[in-house]
mmCIF file of C-alpha atoms and ligand atoms in Angstrom:
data_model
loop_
_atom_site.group_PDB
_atom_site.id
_atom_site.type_symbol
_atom_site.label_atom_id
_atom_site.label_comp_id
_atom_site.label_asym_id
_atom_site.label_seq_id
_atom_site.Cartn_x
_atom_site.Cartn_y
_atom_site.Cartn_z
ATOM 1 C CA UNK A 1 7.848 -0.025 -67.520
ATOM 2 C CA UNK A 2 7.391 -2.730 -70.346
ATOM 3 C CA UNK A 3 5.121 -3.706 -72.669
ATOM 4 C CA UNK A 4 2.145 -5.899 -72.029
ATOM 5 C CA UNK A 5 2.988 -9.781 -73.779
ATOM 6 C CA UNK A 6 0.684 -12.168 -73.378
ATOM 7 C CA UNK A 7 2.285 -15.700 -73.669
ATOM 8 C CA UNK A 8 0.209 -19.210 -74.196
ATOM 9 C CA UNK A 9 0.965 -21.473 -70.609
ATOM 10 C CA UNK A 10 0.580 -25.183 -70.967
ATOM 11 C CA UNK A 11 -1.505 -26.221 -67.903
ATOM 12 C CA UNK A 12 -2.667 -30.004 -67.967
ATOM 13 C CA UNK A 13 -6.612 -30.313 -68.964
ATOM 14 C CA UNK A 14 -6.717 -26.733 -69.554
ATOM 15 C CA UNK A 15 -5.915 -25.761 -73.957
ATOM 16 C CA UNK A 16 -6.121 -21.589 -73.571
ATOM 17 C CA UNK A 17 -4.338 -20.209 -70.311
ATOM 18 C CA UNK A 18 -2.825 -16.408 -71.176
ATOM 19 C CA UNK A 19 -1.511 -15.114 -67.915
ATOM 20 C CA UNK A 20 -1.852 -11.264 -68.014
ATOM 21 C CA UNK A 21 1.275 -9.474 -67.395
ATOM 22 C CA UNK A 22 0.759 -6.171 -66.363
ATOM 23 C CA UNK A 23 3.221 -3.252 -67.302
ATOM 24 C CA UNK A 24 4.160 -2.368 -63.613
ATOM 25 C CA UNK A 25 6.817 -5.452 -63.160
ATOM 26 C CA UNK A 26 8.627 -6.927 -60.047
ATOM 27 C CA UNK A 27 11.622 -4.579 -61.249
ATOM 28 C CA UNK A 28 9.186 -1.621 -60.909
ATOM 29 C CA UNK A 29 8.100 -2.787 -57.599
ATOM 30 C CA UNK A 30 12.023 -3.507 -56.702
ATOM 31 C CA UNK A 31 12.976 0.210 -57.244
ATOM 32 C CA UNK A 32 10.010 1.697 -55.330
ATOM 33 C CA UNK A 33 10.882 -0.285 -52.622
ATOM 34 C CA UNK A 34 14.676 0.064 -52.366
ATOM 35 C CA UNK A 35 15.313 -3.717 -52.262
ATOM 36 C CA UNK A 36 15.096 -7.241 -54.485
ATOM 37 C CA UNK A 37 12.145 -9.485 -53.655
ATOM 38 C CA UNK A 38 12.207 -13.295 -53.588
ATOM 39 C CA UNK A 39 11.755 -15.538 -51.408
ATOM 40 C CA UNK A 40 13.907 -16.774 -47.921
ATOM 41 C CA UNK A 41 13.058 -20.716 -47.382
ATOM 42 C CA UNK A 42 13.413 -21.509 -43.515
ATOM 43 C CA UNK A 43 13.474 -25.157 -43.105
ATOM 44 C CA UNK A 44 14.114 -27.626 -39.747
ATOM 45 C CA UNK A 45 12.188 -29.402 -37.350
ATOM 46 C CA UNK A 46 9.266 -28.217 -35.382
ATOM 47 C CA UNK A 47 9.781 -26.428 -32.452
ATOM 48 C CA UNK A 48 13.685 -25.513 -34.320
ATOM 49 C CA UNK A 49 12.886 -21.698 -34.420
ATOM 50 C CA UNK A 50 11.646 -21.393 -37.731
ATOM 51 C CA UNK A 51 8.243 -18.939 -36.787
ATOM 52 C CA UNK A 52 10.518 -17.178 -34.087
ATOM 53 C CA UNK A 53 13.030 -15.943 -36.367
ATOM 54 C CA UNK A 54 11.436 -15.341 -39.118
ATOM 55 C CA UNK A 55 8.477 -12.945 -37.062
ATOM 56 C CA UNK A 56 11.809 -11.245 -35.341
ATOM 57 C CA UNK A 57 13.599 -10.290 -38.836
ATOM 58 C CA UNK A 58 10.150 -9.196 -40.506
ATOM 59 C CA UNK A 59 9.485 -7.139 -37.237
ATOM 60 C CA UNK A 60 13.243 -5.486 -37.930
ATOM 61 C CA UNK A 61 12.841 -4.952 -41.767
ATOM 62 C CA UNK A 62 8.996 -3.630 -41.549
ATOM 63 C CA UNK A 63 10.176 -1.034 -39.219
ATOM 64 C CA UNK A 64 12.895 -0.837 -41.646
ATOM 65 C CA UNK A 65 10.757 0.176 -44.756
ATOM 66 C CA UNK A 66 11.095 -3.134 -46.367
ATOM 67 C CA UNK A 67 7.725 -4.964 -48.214
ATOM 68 C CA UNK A 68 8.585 -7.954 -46.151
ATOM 69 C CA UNK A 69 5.796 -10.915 -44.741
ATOM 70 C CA UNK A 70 5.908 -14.347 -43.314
ATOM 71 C CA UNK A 71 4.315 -17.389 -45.092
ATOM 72 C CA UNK A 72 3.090 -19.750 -42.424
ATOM 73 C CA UNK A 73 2.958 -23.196 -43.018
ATOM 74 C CA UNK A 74 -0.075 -23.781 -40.464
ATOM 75 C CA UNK A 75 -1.563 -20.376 -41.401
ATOM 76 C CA UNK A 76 -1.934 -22.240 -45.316
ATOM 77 C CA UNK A 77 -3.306 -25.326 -43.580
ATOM 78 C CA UNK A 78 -5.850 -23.057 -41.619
ATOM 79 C CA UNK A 79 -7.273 -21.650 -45.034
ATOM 80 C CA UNK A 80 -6.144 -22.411 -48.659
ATOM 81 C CA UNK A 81 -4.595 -25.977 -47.975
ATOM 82 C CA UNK A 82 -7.458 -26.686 -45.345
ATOM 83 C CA UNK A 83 -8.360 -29.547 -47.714
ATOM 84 C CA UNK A 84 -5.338 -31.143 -47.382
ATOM 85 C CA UNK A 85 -3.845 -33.449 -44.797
ATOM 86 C CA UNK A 86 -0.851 -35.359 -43.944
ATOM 87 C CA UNK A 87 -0.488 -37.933 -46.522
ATOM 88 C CA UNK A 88 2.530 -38.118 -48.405
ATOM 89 C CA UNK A 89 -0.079 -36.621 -51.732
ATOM 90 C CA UNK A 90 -1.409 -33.900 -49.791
ATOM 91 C CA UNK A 91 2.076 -32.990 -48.162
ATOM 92 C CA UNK A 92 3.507 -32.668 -51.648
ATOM 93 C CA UNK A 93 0.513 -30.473 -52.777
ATOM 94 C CA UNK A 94 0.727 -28.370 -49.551
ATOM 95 C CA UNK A 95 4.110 -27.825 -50.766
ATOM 96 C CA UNK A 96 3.190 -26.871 -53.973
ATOM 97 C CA UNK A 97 0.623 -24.360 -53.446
ATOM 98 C CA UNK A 98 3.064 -22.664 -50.298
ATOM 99 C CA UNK A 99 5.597 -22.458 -53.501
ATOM 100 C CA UNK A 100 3.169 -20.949 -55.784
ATOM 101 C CA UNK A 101 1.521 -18.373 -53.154
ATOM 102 C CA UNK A 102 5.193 -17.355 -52.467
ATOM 103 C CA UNK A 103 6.167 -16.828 -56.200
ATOM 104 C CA UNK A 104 3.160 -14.943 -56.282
ATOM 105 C CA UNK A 105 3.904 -12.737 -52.974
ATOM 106 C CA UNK A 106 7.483 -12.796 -54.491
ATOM 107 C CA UNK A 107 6.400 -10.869 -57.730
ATOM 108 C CA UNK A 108 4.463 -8.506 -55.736
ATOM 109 C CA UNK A 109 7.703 -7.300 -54.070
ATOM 110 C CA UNK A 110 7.767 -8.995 -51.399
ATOM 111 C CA UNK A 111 10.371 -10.533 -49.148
ATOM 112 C CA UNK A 112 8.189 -13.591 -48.146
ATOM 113 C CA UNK A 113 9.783 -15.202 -45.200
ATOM 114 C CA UNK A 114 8.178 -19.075 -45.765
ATOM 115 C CA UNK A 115 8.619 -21.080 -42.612
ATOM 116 C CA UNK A 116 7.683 -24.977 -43.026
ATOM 117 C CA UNK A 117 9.067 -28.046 -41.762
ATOM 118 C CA UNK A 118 9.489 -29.437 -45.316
ATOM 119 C CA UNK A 119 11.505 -32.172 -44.151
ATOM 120 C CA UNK A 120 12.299 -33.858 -47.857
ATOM 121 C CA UNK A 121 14.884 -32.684 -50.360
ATOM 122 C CA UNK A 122 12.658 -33.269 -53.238
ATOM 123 C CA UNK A 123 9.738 -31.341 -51.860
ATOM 124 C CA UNK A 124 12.454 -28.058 -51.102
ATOM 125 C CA UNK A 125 14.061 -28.369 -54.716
ATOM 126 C CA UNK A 126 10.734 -28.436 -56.261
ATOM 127 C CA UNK A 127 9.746 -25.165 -54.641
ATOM 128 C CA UNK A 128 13.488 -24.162 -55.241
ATOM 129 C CA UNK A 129 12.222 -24.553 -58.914
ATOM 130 C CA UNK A 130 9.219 -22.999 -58.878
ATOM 131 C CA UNK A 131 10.152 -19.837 -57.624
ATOM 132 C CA UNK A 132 13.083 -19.388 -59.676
ATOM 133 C CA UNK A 133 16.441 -16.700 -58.907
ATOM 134 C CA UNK A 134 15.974 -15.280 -55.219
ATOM 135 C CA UNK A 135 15.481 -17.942 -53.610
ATOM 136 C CA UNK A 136 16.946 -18.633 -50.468
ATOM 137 C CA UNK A 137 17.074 -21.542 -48.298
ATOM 138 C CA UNK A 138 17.709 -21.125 -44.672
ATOM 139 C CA UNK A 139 18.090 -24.205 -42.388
ATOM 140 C CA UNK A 140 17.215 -23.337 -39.025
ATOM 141 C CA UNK A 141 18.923 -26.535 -37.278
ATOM 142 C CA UNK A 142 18.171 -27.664 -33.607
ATOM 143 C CA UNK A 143 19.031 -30.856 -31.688
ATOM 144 C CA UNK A 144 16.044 -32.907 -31.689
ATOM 145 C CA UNK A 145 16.302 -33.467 -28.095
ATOM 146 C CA UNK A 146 16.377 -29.383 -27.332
ATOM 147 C CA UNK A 147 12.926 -29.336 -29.749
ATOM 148 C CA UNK A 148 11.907 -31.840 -27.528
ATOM 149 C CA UNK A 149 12.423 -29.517 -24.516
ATOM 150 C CA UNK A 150 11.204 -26.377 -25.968
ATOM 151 C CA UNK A 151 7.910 -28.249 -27.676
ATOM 152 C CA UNK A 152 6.030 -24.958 -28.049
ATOM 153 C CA UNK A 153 3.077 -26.082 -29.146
ATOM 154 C CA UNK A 154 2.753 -30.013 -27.198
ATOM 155 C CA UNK A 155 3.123 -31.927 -30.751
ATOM 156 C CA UNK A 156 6.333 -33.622 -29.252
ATOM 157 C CA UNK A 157 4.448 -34.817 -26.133
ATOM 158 C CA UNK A 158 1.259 -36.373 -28.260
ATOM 159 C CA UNK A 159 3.704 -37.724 -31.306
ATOM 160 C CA UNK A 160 5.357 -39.481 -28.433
ATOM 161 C CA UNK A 161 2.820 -40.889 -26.862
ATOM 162 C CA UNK A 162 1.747 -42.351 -30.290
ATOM 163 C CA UNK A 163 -0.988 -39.818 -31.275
ATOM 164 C CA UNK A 164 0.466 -38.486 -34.397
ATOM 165 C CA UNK A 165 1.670 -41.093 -36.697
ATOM 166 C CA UNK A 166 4.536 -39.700 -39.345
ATOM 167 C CA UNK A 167 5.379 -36.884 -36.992
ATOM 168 C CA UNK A 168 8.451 -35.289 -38.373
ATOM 169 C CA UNK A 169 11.592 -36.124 -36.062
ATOM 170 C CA UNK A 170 9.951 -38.629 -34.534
ATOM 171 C CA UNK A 171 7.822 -41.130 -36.870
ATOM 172 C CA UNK A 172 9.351 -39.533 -40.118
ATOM 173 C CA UNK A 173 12.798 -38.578 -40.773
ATOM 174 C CA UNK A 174 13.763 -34.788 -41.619
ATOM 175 C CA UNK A 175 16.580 -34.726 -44.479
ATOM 176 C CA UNK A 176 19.083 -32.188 -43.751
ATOM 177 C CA UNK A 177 19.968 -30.200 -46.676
ATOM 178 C CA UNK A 178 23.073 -30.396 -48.380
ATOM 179 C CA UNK A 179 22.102 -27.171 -50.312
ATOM 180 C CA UNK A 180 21.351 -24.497 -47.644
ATOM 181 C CA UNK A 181 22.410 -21.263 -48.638
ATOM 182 C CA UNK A 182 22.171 -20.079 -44.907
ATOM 183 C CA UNK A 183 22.481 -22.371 -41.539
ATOM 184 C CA UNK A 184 20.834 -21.014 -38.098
ATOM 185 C CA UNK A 185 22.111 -23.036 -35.780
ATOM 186 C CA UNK A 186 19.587 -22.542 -32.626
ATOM 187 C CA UNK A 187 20.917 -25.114 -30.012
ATOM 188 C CA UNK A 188 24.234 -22.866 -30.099
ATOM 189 C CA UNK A 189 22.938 -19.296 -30.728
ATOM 190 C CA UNK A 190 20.402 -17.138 -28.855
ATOM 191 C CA UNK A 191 17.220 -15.731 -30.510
ATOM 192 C CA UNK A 192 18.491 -12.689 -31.085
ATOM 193 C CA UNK A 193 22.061 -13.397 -32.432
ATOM 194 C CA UNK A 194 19.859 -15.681 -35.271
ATOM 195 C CA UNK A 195 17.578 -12.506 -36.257
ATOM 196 C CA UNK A 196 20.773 -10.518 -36.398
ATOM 197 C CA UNK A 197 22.302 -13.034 -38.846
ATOM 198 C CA UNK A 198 19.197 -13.389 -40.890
ATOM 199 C CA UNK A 199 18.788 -9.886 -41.235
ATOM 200 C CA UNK A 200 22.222 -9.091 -42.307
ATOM 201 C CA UNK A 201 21.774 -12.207 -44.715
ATOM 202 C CA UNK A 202 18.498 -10.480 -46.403
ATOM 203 C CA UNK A 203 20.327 -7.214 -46.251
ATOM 204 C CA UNK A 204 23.198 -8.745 -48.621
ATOM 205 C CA UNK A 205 21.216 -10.756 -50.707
ATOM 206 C CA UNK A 206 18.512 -8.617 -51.685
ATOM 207 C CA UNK A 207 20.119 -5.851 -52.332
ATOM 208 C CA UNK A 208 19.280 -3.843 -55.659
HETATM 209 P P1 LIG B 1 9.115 -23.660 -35.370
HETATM 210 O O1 LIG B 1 8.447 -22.497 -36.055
HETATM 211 O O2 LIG B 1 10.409 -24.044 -36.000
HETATM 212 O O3 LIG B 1 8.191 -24.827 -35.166
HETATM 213 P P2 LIG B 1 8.927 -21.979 -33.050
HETATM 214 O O4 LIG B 1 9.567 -20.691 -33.491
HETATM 215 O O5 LIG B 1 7.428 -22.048 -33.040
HETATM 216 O O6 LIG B 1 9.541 -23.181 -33.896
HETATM 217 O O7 LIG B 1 9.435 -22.344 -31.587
HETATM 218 C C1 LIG B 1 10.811 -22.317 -31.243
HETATM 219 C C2 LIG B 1 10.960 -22.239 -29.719
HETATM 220 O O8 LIG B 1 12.357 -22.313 -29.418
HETATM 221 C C3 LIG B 1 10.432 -20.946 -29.142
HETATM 222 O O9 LIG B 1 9.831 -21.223 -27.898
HETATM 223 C C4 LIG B 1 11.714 -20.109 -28.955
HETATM 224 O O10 LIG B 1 11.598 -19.181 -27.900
HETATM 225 C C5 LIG B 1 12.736 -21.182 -28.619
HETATM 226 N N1 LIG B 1 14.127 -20.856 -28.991
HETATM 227 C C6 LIG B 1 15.212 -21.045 -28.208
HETATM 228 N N2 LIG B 1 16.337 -20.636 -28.819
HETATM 229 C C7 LIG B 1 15.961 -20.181 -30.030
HETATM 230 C C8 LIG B 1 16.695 -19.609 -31.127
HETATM 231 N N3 LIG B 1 18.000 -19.432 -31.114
HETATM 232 N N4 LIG B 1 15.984 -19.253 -32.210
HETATM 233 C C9 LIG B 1 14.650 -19.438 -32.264
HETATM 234 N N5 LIG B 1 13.901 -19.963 -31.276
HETATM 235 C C10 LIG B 1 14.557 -20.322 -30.142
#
């Protein structure tokens, strides 16, 4: 373990922010646990397989031993960001805080497993930037016409019928990105071949 240093942060409209540091640090929390912690970024469309795959490789890795969770998009909307909405401000702040609570998780020792739509290259190189080395991002890439089809939760259906304006795929593009460090490609693979490729993925690169 290392000694406690408390270092001066610059926050905006705040003059005296000392985070604490504790003396148990993520490395501590690494070697307990057997394995890195960070952060895995799954991006793509709704209805792509982002909350599918992600709840199948933290099922495998729990039972596994690992300190693994998912970060839900609409689980942050339900409670922290529930003061948000959809404008292209709040979007960018939802972002923000998902990147912070994940840096935070990330520290903990976790493997957070964030899944959200975060159609924008700007918005995924921010968070890219907040959270630092081990950071992964995952594009979990569908056809929009088989999200279409699968439309697990009916937001295709009432974005088509005109009910929800800037709906991503539909009335708002989704920027592919040229940076993945992992593609799922679920219009070509089955459920379970994806989890098995994730898994193997985390496996590699969190390694101690
Ligand atoms: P997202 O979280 O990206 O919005 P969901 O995981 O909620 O998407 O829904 C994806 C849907 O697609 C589920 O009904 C799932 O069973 C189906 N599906 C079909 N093939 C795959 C695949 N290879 N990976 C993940 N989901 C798949």
């Amino acid at each position: 373990m290392s000694t406690v240093v408390q270092t001066k942060v610059a926050v905006p409209g705040a003059t005296e922010v000392y985070p604490h540091r504790g003396c148990v640090t993520r490395r501590c929390r690494n070697e307990r646990h057997g394995h890195r912690s960070g952060v895995v970024w799954l991006t793509g469309l709704s209805g792509a397989g982002k909350s599918t795959i992600a709840s199948a490789v933290e099922a495998e890795l729990f039972e596994a031993g690992w300190l693994i969770t998912v970060l839900d998009g609409d689980t942050l909307r339900a409670g922290l960001n529930s003061d948000l909405d959809f404008s292209a401000a709040a979007r960018e702040e939802n972002l923000r805080r998902a990147g912070e609570v994940a840096l935070l998780l990330a520290e903990a020792g976790y493997v957070v497993l964030a899944t959200f739509i975060s159609p924008h290259q700007a918005g995924r190189e921010a968070v890219r930037r907040v959270v630092g080395d081990d950071f992964h991002l995952v594009h979990v890439r569908a056809r929009l016409e088989d999200c279409i089809a699968r439309d697990p939760k009916g937001l295709y259906r009432r974005a088509l019928a005109g009910a929800i304006p800037n709906f991503t795929g539909i009335g708002q593009a989704y920027e592919e990105p040229p940076d993945a460090d992992l593609i799922l490609d679920t219009s070509g693979a089955d459920v379970e071949t994806c989890r098995h490729t994730l898994a193997g993925f985390i496996r590699e690169r969190f390694a101690l």
